[in-house]
Amino acid sequence: EGETEDKNPLPATLPPLFDTIARRYRMFPKAAVLAALPAVGTLLSQLRAKYADGRVQSPIFFTVVQAPQASGKSFARELSDWLLEPVKANDQLERQKEQEYKEKARKAKNAKEQPDDPHAIVRCLPATVSNAVLLKRADYAGELALFTFAEEIDTIVRSNKSGAWAQKNDIYRMAFDGAEWGQDYMAENSYAAVVKLHYNLLFLGTPLAVSGFFKRVEDGMASRFIVCHLPDNRGEAIQKETPLSIGVRNRVAAMVKRAFEEGSQKEEITLSLPKTLAALDKWQMARIAEFDRDPDNFALDILRRRSAVIGFRAAMLAWWLCDRKESQVVTDFALWVASEVLSQQLIHFGEDMNRIERESLDKMKNLERKARNGRNGRLLASLPDAFTKSDVIVARKRLGFEGDVTYVISRWLRKGLIAKSEIDKYSYTKIEKN
């Protein structure tokens, strides 16, 4: 399971930057690559590509790193800080402008002296950001993606129980799809706007805390999150990251800086990935074939759809990193991400999803059975004590029912509700129940 079993090893050749990440965090390279997706997606905010269904996708990723306490999951903070260095440096400048504006506004004696709002673009937000501030940041950022890192997913769970935070899961679901979100209040002290929300998330947590976040696996959150877990290395010597040479560090810094500059432009960067789409379609057909062989594995059919979308979004990043070319490296990366996402989602959510689907199907079958029995009961009550098959056909039409009359009569016979006439095989009599 996870890193200890290589059922889905990393591709031999990874896109630049992801290759460096895998080598730097060699103790759990797969988790490191998946944890990097939200940060790289934030850098390359303006990438846009049409998926197989015609919907335009942007590089939005939700990743949760699950691991026991003191097992090294905090590597993700250093990783995201490293990748988002230019975004955070720009945030600092924007926050200074915002603070200066607030000071001037506070000192202004009247409305005429009020300074103009600089509309500061701050993109890295704390885990406890309020809905109003999140909306304001998204409005000012426009099409640029926001980013939140939560050292402990428990923070999200606790905050989600309180008033202003209560909608957060709904907001996350909309953000994953780049959907419109907003609020319209009369009060001046609350921010009102409608935005297309682009929001990347990276959360860390212990298995218990992560399960607390995904309490309802049927609500759509489970299929939107990439779950990567670290092996339990308690009792083992601490492994250190592989240091990067000065040359590699400089090349990575230049790549990150260029990604930030190009990804922060006002113009969208539109790309096309026909080979990758074809490969992902083939991958999905293989998963459908698996489901046909194991029709009780409902989770496989549910989860493979968004796993393919996430793989496609990963290909968008790989395309830019591979000199804006759809090389085999791009397609291989998309297939690996889709496979790894699906595999981990099935491990973490598959059993619960299958149980819920089975219960739902059983409930539906019971309702259908009761509905049939109810109709058939009314049909029998409408007939005289002695009746023929023709009488049943006429009565069914009169009541507006459909179906095979022979099947209904055979059910009544099996249940002992009627008896066949000894004279005519198409005539029957009701049996009184004491």
Short mmCIF file of N, CA, C and O in Angstrom, two decimals, residues 225-338:
data_model
loop_
_atom_site.label_atom_id
_atom_site.label_comp_id
_atom_site.label_asym_id
_atom_site.label_seq_id
_atom_site.Cartn_x
_atom_site.Cartn_y
_atom_site.Cartn_z
N PHE A 225 -10.46 15.09 -4.02
CA PHE A 225 -9.17 15.19 -3.33
C PHE A 225 -8.20 14.11 -3.76
O PHE A 225 -8.58 12.95 -3.93
N ILE A 226 -6.96 14.51 -3.94
CA ILE A 226 -5.85 13.57 -4.11
C ILE A 226 -5.40 13.20 -2.71
O ILE A 226 -5.05 14.07 -1.92
N VAL A 227 -5.43 11.92 -2.40
CA VAL A 227 -4.98 11.46 -1.08
C VAL A 227 -3.63 10.76 -1.25
O VAL A 227 -3.52 9.81 -2.02
N CYS A 228 -2.63 11.25 -0.57
CA CYS A 228 -1.34 10.55 -0.60
C CYS A 228 -0.90 10.33 0.84
O CYS A 228 -1.08 11.20 1.69
N HIS A 229 -0.41 9.15 1.11
CA HIS A 229 -0.02 8.89 2.49
C HIS A 229 1.44 8.45 2.55
O HIS A 229 1.98 7.87 1.61
N LEU A 230 2.03 8.77 3.66
CA LEU A 230 3.44 8.42 3.90
C LEU A 230 3.49 7.12 4.69
O LEU A 230 2.62 6.83 5.51
N PRO A 231 4.52 6.32 4.45
CA PRO A 231 4.65 5.08 5.22
C PRO A 231 4.90 5.38 6.69
O PRO A 231 5.46 6.42 7.05
N ASP A 232 4.47 4.49 7.56
CA ASP A 232 4.69 4.63 9.00
C ASP A 232 6.15 4.28 9.29
O ASP A 232 6.53 3.11 9.31
N ASN A 233 6.96 5.30 9.51
CA ASN A 233 8.40 5.07 9.73
C ASN A 233 8.82 5.30 11.18
O ASN A 233 9.97 5.57 11.47
N ARG A 234 7.83 5.18 12.09
CA ARG A 234 8.17 5.35 13.50
C ARG A 234 9.15 4.25 13.93
O ARG A 234 8.98 3.08 13.57
N GLY A 235 10.15 4.65 14.68
CA GLY A 235 11.17 3.70 15.12
C GLY A 235 12.34 3.59 14.17
O GLY A 235 13.32 2.90 14.45
N GLU A 236 12.25 4.28 13.02
CA GLU A 236 13.35 4.26 12.06
C GLU A 236 14.12 5.56 12.14
O GLU A 236 13.64 6.57 12.63
N ALA A 237 15.34 5.52 11.64
CA ALA A 237 16.18 6.72 11.61
C ALA A 237 15.57 7.74 10.66
O ALA A 237 15.00 7.38 9.62
N ILE A 238 15.65 9.01 11.03
CA ILE A 238 15.09 10.07 10.19
C ILE A 238 15.89 10.20 8.91
O ILE A 238 17.12 10.31 8.93
N GLN A 239 15.19 10.15 7.78
CA GLN A 239 15.85 10.32 6.49
C GLN A 239 15.81 11.79 6.10
O GLN A 239 14.80 12.47 6.28
N LYS A 240 16.90 12.26 5.57
CA LYS A 240 16.98 13.67 5.19
C LYS A 240 16.76 13.81 3.68
O LYS A 240 17.04 12.90 2.91
N GLU A 241 16.24 14.99 3.31
CA GLU A 241 16.06 15.26 1.89
C GLU A 241 17.40 15.30 1.19
O GLU A 241 18.42 15.66 1.78
N THR A 242 17.38 14.95 -0.08
CA THR A 242 18.61 15.01 -0.88
C THR A 242 18.91 16.47 -1.19
O THR A 242 18.08 17.16 -1.79
N PRO A 243 20.07 16.98 -0.79
CA PRO A 243 20.39 18.39 -1.07
C PRO A 243 20.56 18.61 -2.57
O PRO A 243 21.03 17.73 -3.30
N LEU A 244 20.15 19.78 -3.03
CA LEU A 244 20.28 20.11 -4.44
C LEU A 244 21.55 20.92 -4.66
O LEU A 244 21.91 21.77 -3.84
N SER A 245 22.18 20.67 -5.77
CA SER A 245 23.38 21.45 -6.10
C SER A 245 22.98 22.89 -6.41
O SER A 245 21.81 23.18 -6.69
N ILE A 246 23.97 23.78 -6.36
CA ILE A 246 23.69 25.20 -6.64
C ILE A 246 23.13 25.36 -8.05
O ILE A 246 22.19 26.13 -8.28
N GLY A 247 23.68 24.59 -8.98
CA GLY A 247 23.21 24.68 -10.37
C GLY A 247 21.76 24.28 -10.50
O GLY A 247 20.97 24.96 -11.18
N VAL A 248 21.38 23.17 -9.84
CA VAL A 248 19.98 22.71 -9.90
C VAL A 248 19.07 23.72 -9.22
O VAL A 248 17.98 24.04 -9.72
N ARG A 249 19.50 24.23 -8.06
CA ARG A 249 18.68 25.21 -7.34
C ARG A 249 18.43 26.45 -8.19
O ARG A 249 17.32 26.97 -8.23
N ASN A 250 19.45 26.90 -8.89
CA ASN A 250 19.31 28.09 -9.74
C ASN A 250 18.37 27.82 -10.90
O ASN A 250 17.55 28.69 -11.26
N ARG A 251 18.48 26.62 -11.50
CA ARG A 251 17.62 26.29 -12.64
C ARG A 251 16.16 26.19 -12.17
O ARG A 251 15.24 26.67 -12.85
N VAL A 252 15.93 25.58 -11.01
CA VAL A 252 14.58 25.45 -10.47
C VAL A 252 14.01 26.83 -10.14
O VAL A 252 12.85 27.14 -10.44
N ALA A 253 14.82 27.67 -9.50
CA ALA A 253 14.37 29.02 -9.14
C ALA A 253 13.97 29.80 -10.38
O ALA A 253 12.94 30.51 -10.38
N ALA A 254 14.76 29.65 -11.45
CA ALA A 254 14.44 30.36 -12.70
C ALA A 254 13.14 29.83 -13.30
O ALA A 254 12.32 30.59 -13.81
N MET A 255 12.95 28.50 -13.23
CA MET A 255 11.73 27.89 -13.77
C MET A 255 10.51 28.34 -12.99
O MET A 255 9.46 28.67 -13.55
N VAL A 256 10.62 28.36 -11.66
CA VAL A 256 9.52 28.78 -10.79
C VAL A 256 9.17 30.24 -11.05
O VAL A 256 7.99 30.61 -11.14
N LYS A 257 10.19 31.06 -11.19
CA LYS A 257 9.99 32.50 -11.44
C LYS A 257 9.28 32.71 -12.78
O LYS A 257 8.33 33.50 -12.88
N ARG A 258 9.71 31.97 -13.80
CA ARG A 258 9.08 32.11 -15.12
C ARG A 258 7.64 31.61 -15.09
O ARG A 258 6.75 32.20 -15.69
N ALA A 259 7.40 30.50 -14.36
CA ALA A 259 6.03 29.98 -14.24
C ALA A 259 5.14 31.00 -13.56
O ALA A 259 3.99 31.21 -13.97
N PHE A 260 5.65 31.66 -12.51
CA PHE A 260 4.88 32.68 -11.80
C PHE A 260 4.57 33.86 -12.72
O PHE A 260 3.43 34.33 -12.77
N GLU A 261 5.57 34.31 -13.46
CA GLU A 261 5.37 35.48 -14.33
C GLU A 261 4.39 35.19 -15.46
O GLU A 261 3.48 35.98 -15.73
N GLU A 262 4.55 34.04 -16.12
CA GLU A 262 3.65 33.71 -17.22
C GLU A 262 2.27 33.32 -16.70
O GLU A 262 1.25 33.63 -17.33
N GLY A 263 2.23 32.65 -15.56
CA GLY A 263 0.96 32.22 -14.99
C GLY A 263 0.18 33.32 -14.33
O GLY A 263 -0.99 33.13 -13.97
N SER A 264 0.81 34.49 -14.14
CA SER A 264 0.13 35.62 -13.49
C SER A 264 -0.33 36.67 -14.50
O SER A 264 -0.86 37.70 -14.10
N GLN A 265 -0.11 36.43 -15.77
CA GLN A 265 -0.53 37.39 -16.78
C GLN A 265 -2.06 37.45 -16.86
O GLN A 265 -2.76 36.53 -16.46
N LYS A 266 -2.56 38.55 -17.40
CA LYS A 266 -4.00 38.69 -17.55
C LYS A 266 -4.55 37.75 -18.62
O LYS A 266 -5.68 37.28 -18.53
N GLU A 267 -3.75 37.49 -19.65
CA GLU A 267 -4.20 36.64 -20.75
C GLU A 267 -4.10 35.16 -20.36
O GLU A 267 -3.12 34.73 -19.76
N GLU A 268 -5.13 34.41 -20.71
CA GLU A 268 -5.09 32.97 -20.47
C GLU A 268 -4.16 32.29 -21.47
O GLU A 268 -3.98 32.76 -22.59
N ILE A 269 -3.58 31.17 -21.05
CA ILE A 269 -2.70 30.38 -21.92
C ILE A 269 -3.50 29.14 -22.32
O ILE A 269 -3.71 28.23 -21.53
N THR A 270 -3.97 29.13 -23.56
CA THR A 270 -4.83 28.04 -24.03
C THR A 270 -3.98 26.95 -24.68
O THR A 270 -3.08 27.25 -25.49
N LEU A 271 -4.25 25.70 -24.34
CA LEU A 271 -3.48 24.59 -24.90
C LEU A 271 -4.41 23.46 -25.30
O LEU A 271 -5.58 23.42 -24.90
N SER A 272 -3.89 22.55 -26.10
CA SER A 272 -4.65 21.40 -26.56
C SER A 272 -3.82 20.14 -26.33
O SER A 272 -2.62 20.12 -26.60
N LEU A 273 -4.47 19.08 -25.83
CA LEU A 273 -3.77 17.84 -25.50
C LEU A 273 -4.49 16.63 -26.09
O LEU A 273 -5.00 15.77 -25.37
N PRO A 274 -4.55 16.53 -27.43
CA PRO A 274 -5.33 15.45 -28.06
C PRO A 274 -4.80 14.05 -27.75
O PRO A 274 -5.59 13.12 -27.52
N LYS A 275 -3.48 13.88 -27.74
CA LYS A 275 -2.90 12.55 -27.48
C LYS A 275 -3.20 12.11 -26.04
O LYS A 275 -3.52 10.94 -25.79
N THR A 276 -3.09 13.04 -25.14
CA THR A 276 -3.34 12.73 -23.73
C THR A 276 -4.82 12.40 -23.50
O THR A 276 -5.15 11.48 -22.75
N LEU A 277 -5.70 13.16 -24.15
CA LEU A 277 -7.13 12.87 -24.04
C LEU A 277 -7.44 11.46 -24.55
O LEU A 277 -8.22 10.73 -23.94
N ALA A 278 -6.83 11.09 -25.67
CA ALA A 278 -7.06 9.75 -26.23
C ALA A 278 -6.55 8.68 -25.28
O ALA A 278 -7.21 7.64 -25.07
N ALA A 279 -5.39 8.93 -24.67
CA ALA A 279 -4.81 7.95 -23.72
C ALA A 279 -5.66 7.82 -22.47
O ALA A 279 -5.87 6.72 -21.95
N LEU A 280 -6.18 8.95 -21.98
CA LEU A 280 -7.04 8.91 -20.80
C LEU A 280 -8.38 8.24 -21.10
O LEU A 280 -8.94 7.57 -20.24
N ASP A 281 -8.88 8.41 -22.32
CA ASP A 281 -10.11 7.73 -22.72
C ASP A 281 -9.89 6.22 -22.71
O ASP A 281 -10.74 5.46 -22.22
N LYS A 282 -8.76 5.79 -23.25
CA LYS A 282 -8.41 4.37 -23.25
C LYS A 282 -8.26 3.85 -21.82
O LYS A 282 -8.70 2.74 -21.48
N TRP A 283 -7.66 4.67 -20.96
CA TRP A 283 -7.48 4.31 -19.54
C TRP A 283 -8.85 4.13 -18.87
O TRP A 283 -9.06 3.18 -18.13
N GLN A 284 -9.78 5.05 -19.17
CA GLN A 284 -11.12 4.94 -18.58
C GLN A 284 -11.85 3.70 -19.08
O GLN A 284 -12.57 3.04 -18.32
N MET A 285 -11.69 3.38 -20.36
CA MET A 285 -12.34 2.18 -20.89
C MET A 285 -11.82 0.93 -20.19
O MET A 285 -12.58 -0.01 -19.94
N ALA A 286 -10.54 0.93 -19.85
CA ALA A 286 -9.97 -0.21 -19.12
C ALA A 286 -10.57 -0.31 -17.72
O ALA A 286 -10.83 -1.40 -17.20
N ARG A 287 -10.83 0.85 -17.09
CA ARG A 287 -11.46 0.84 -15.75
C ARG A 287 -12.93 0.38 -15.85
O ARG A 287 -13.43 -0.30 -14.96
N ILE A 288 -13.59 0.76 -16.93
CA ILE A 288 -14.97 0.31 -17.13
C ILE A 288 -15.01 -1.21 -17.30
O ILE A 288 -15.90 -1.88 -16.79
N ALA A 289 -14.03 -1.74 -18.03
CA ALA A 289 -13.94 -3.19 -18.20
C ALA A 289 -13.71 -3.88 -16.86
O ALA A 289 -14.28 -4.95 -16.59
N GLU A 290 -12.92 -3.25 -15.99
CA GLU A 290 -12.70 -3.79 -14.63
C GLU A 290 -14.02 -3.81 -13.86
O GLU A 290 -14.32 -4.77 -13.15
N PHE A 291 -14.78 -2.74 -14.00
CA PHE A 291 -16.07 -2.65 -13.30
C PHE A 291 -17.04 -3.71 -13.81
O PHE A 291 -17.81 -4.28 -13.04
N ASP A 292 -17.00 -3.96 -15.12
CA ASP A 292 -17.87 -5.00 -15.69
C ASP A 292 -17.55 -6.37 -15.09
O ASP A 292 -18.44 -7.20 -14.90
N ARG A 293 -16.27 -6.60 -14.80
CA ARG A 293 -15.86 -7.87 -14.20
C ARG A 293 -16.17 -7.93 -12.71
O ARG A 293 -16.29 -9.00 -12.13
N ASP A 294 -16.28 -6.74 -12.09
CA ASP A 294 -16.57 -6.67 -10.66
C ASP A 294 -17.66 -5.62 -10.43
O ASP A 294 -17.39 -4.53 -9.91
N PRO A 295 -18.91 -5.93 -10.81
CA PRO A 295 -19.98 -4.92 -10.77
C PRO A 295 -20.37 -4.45 -9.37
O PRO A 295 -21.11 -3.49 -9.23
N ASP A 296 -19.88 -5.13 -8.33
CA ASP A 296 -20.16 -4.67 -6.97
C ASP A 296 -19.19 -3.58 -6.52
O ASP A 296 -19.38 -2.98 -5.46
N ASN A 297 -18.16 -3.33 -7.31
CA ASN A 297 -17.18 -2.30 -6.96
C ASN A 297 -17.66 -0.96 -7.53
O ASN A 297 -17.06 -0.40 -8.45
N PHE A 298 -18.74 -0.43 -6.95
CA PHE A 298 -19.32 0.81 -7.44
C PHE A 298 -18.34 1.97 -7.37
O PHE A 298 -18.34 2.85 -8.22
N ALA A 299 -17.48 1.97 -6.34
CA ALA A 299 -16.53 3.07 -6.14
C ALA A 299 -15.60 3.22 -7.33
O ALA A 299 -15.24 4.34 -7.70
N LEU A 300 -15.22 2.11 -7.94
CA LEU A 300 -14.34 2.17 -9.11
C LEU A 300 -14.96 2.98 -10.22
O LEU A 300 -14.30 3.84 -10.83
N ASP A 301 -16.25 2.76 -10.48
CA ASP A 301 -16.92 3.47 -11.56
C ASP A 301 -17.17 4.93 -11.19
O ASP A 301 -17.15 5.81 -12.06
N ILE A 302 -17.40 5.19 -9.91
CA ILE A 302 -17.64 6.57 -9.46
C ILE A 302 -16.37 7.40 -9.50
O ILE A 302 -16.34 8.53 -10.01
N LEU A 303 -15.28 6.83 -8.97
CA LEU A 303 -14.05 7.60 -8.77
C LEU A 303 -13.19 7.75 -10.02
O LEU A 303 -12.42 8.70 -10.11
N ARG A 304 -13.31 6.82 -10.97
CA ARG A 304 -12.41 6.88 -12.13
C ARG A 304 -12.65 8.13 -12.97
O ARG A 304 -11.76 8.61 -13.66
N ARG A 305 -13.86 8.70 -12.91
CA ARG A 305 -14.17 9.86 -13.74
C ARG A 305 -13.33 11.08 -13.34
O ARG A 305 -12.67 11.70 -14.18
N ARG A 306 -13.39 11.45 -12.04
CA ARG A 306 -12.63 12.63 -11.62
C ARG A 306 -11.13 12.35 -11.56
O ARG A 306 -10.33 13.27 -11.70
N SER A 307 -10.75 11.10 -11.35
CA SER A 307 -9.33 10.76 -11.39
C SER A 307 -8.75 11.09 -12.77
O SER A 307 -7.64 11.60 -12.88
N ALA A 308 -9.53 10.80 -13.81
CA ALA A 308 -9.09 11.12 -15.17
C ALA A 308 -8.98 12.63 -15.38
O ALA A 308 -8.04 13.11 -16.02
N VAL A 309 -9.93 13.38 -14.82
CA VAL A 309 -9.88 14.85 -14.92
C VAL A 309 -8.64 15.38 -14.23
O VAL A 309 -7.93 16.26 -14.76
N ILE A 310 -8.34 14.86 -13.05
CA ILE A 310 -7.15 15.30 -12.31
C ILE A 310 -5.89 14.96 -13.09
O ILE A 310 -4.94 15.76 -13.15
N GLY A 311 -5.86 13.77 -13.71
CA GLY A 311 -4.72 13.41 -14.56
C GLY A 311 -4.57 14.37 -15.72
O GLY A 311 -3.45 14.77 -16.08
N PHE A 312 -5.69 14.78 -16.31
CA PHE A 312 -5.65 15.73 -17.43
C PHE A 312 -5.09 17.08 -16.97
O PHE A 312 -4.28 17.70 -17.66
N ARG A 313 -5.53 17.53 -15.80
CA ARG A 313 -5.02 18.80 -15.28
C ARG A 313 -3.52 18.72 -15.01
O ARG A 313 -2.78 19.69 -15.23
N ALA A 314 -3.06 17.57 -14.52
CA ALA A 314 -1.62 17.39 -14.30
C ALA A 314 -0.86 17.48 -15.63
O ALA A 314 0.25 18.02 -15.69
N ALA A 315 -1.48 16.97 -16.69
CA ALA A 315 -0.87 17.05 -18.02
C ALA A 315 -0.71 18.49 -18.48
O ALA A 315 0.24 18.83 -19.20
N MET A 316 -1.63 19.36 -18.08
CA MET A 316 -1.53 20.78 -18.44
C MET A 316 -0.25 21.39 -17.86
O MET A 316 0.47 22.13 -18.54
N LEU A 317 0.04 21.05 -16.60
CA LEU A 317 1.29 21.54 -15.98
C LEU A 317 2.50 20.95 -16.69
O LEU A 317 3.48 21.66 -16.97
N ALA A 318 2.43 19.64 -16.97
CA ALA A 318 3.55 18.97 -17.63
C ALA A 318 3.81 19.56 -19.01
O ALA A 318 4.97 19.70 -19.44
N TRP A 319 2.73 19.92 -19.72
CA TRP A 319 2.87 20.54 -21.05
C TRP A 319 3.72 21.81 -20.97
O TRP A 319 4.63 22.02 -21.76
N TRP A 320 3.41 22.66 -20.00
CA TRP A 320 4.17 23.91 -19.87
C TRP A 320 5.61 23.61 -19.47
O TRP A 320 6.55 24.23 -20.02
N LEU A 321 5.81 22.69 -18.55
CA LEU A 321 7.16 22.36 -18.09
C LEU A 321 8.00 21.69 -19.17
O LEU A 321 9.23 21.75 -19.14
N CYS A 322 7.33 21.02 -20.11
CA CYS A 322 8.04 20.36 -21.22
C CYS A 322 8.06 21.26 -22.46
O CYS A 322 7.79 20.82 -23.59
N ASP A 323 8.37 22.52 -22.24
CA ASP A 323 8.52 23.50 -23.33
C ASP A 323 7.27 23.64 -24.18
O ASP A 323 7.33 23.81 -25.40
N ARG A 324 6.11 23.52 -23.52
CA ARG A 324 4.83 23.71 -24.19
C ARG A 324 4.64 22.71 -25.35
O ARG A 324 4.09 23.05 -26.40
N LYS A 325 5.06 21.50 -25.13
CA LYS A 325 4.89 20.44 -26.14
C LYS A 325 4.22 19.24 -25.50
O LYS A 325 4.50 18.90 -24.35
N GLU A 326 3.33 18.59 -26.25
CA GLU A 326 2.66 17.40 -25.74
C GLU A 326 3.52 16.17 -26.06
O GLU A 326 3.19 15.37 -26.93
N SER A 327 4.59 16.04 -25.31
CA SER A 327 5.49 14.90 -25.49
C SER A 327 4.91 13.67 -24.80
O SER A 327 3.90 13.74 -24.08
N GLN A 328 5.56 12.51 -24.98
CA GLN A 328 5.14 11.29 -24.31
C GLN A 328 5.26 11.44 -22.80
O GLN A 328 4.50 10.83 -22.04
N VAL A 329 6.21 12.27 -22.36
CA VAL A 329 6.39 12.52 -20.92
C VAL A 329 5.12 13.12 -20.33
O VAL A 329 4.69 12.76 -19.22
N VAL A 330 4.48 14.01 -21.08
CA VAL A 330 3.24 14.65 -20.64
C VAL A 330 2.13 13.62 -20.48
O VAL A 330 1.45 13.56 -19.44
N THR A 331 1.95 12.78 -21.50
CA THR A 331 0.90 11.76 -21.47
C THR A 331 1.15 10.74 -20.38
O THR A 331 0.22 10.35 -19.64
N ASP A 332 2.39 10.29 -20.24
CA ASP A 332 2.73 9.31 -19.20
C ASP A 332 2.47 9.87 -17.81
O ASP A 332 2.00 9.15 -16.91
N PHE A 333 2.75 11.15 -17.63
CA PHE A 333 2.53 11.79 -16.33
C PHE A 333 1.04 11.85 -16.02
O PHE A 333 0.61 11.56 -14.89
N ALA A 334 0.23 12.19 -17.01
CA ALA A 334 -1.23 12.24 -16.82
C ALA A 334 -1.77 10.88 -16.42
O ALA A 334 -2.59 10.76 -15.49
N LEU A 335 -1.32 9.82 -17.10
CA LEU A 335 -1.80 8.47 -16.80
C LEU A 335 -1.35 8.02 -15.42
O LEU A 335 -2.10 7.37 -14.69
N TRP A 336 -0.12 8.38 -15.04
CA TRP A 336 0.36 8.00 -13.70
C TRP A 336 -0.46 8.70 -12.62
O TRP A 336 -0.88 8.06 -11.65
N VAL A 337 -0.69 10.01 -12.78
CA VAL A 337 -1.46 10.76 -11.78
C VAL A 337 -2.87 10.19 -11.67
O VAL A 337 -3.37 9.94 -10.56
N ALA A 338 -3.53 9.95 -12.81
CA ALA A 338 -4.89 9.41 -12.78
C ALA A 338 -4.92 8.06 -12.06
O ALA A 338 -5.79 7.81 -11.22
#
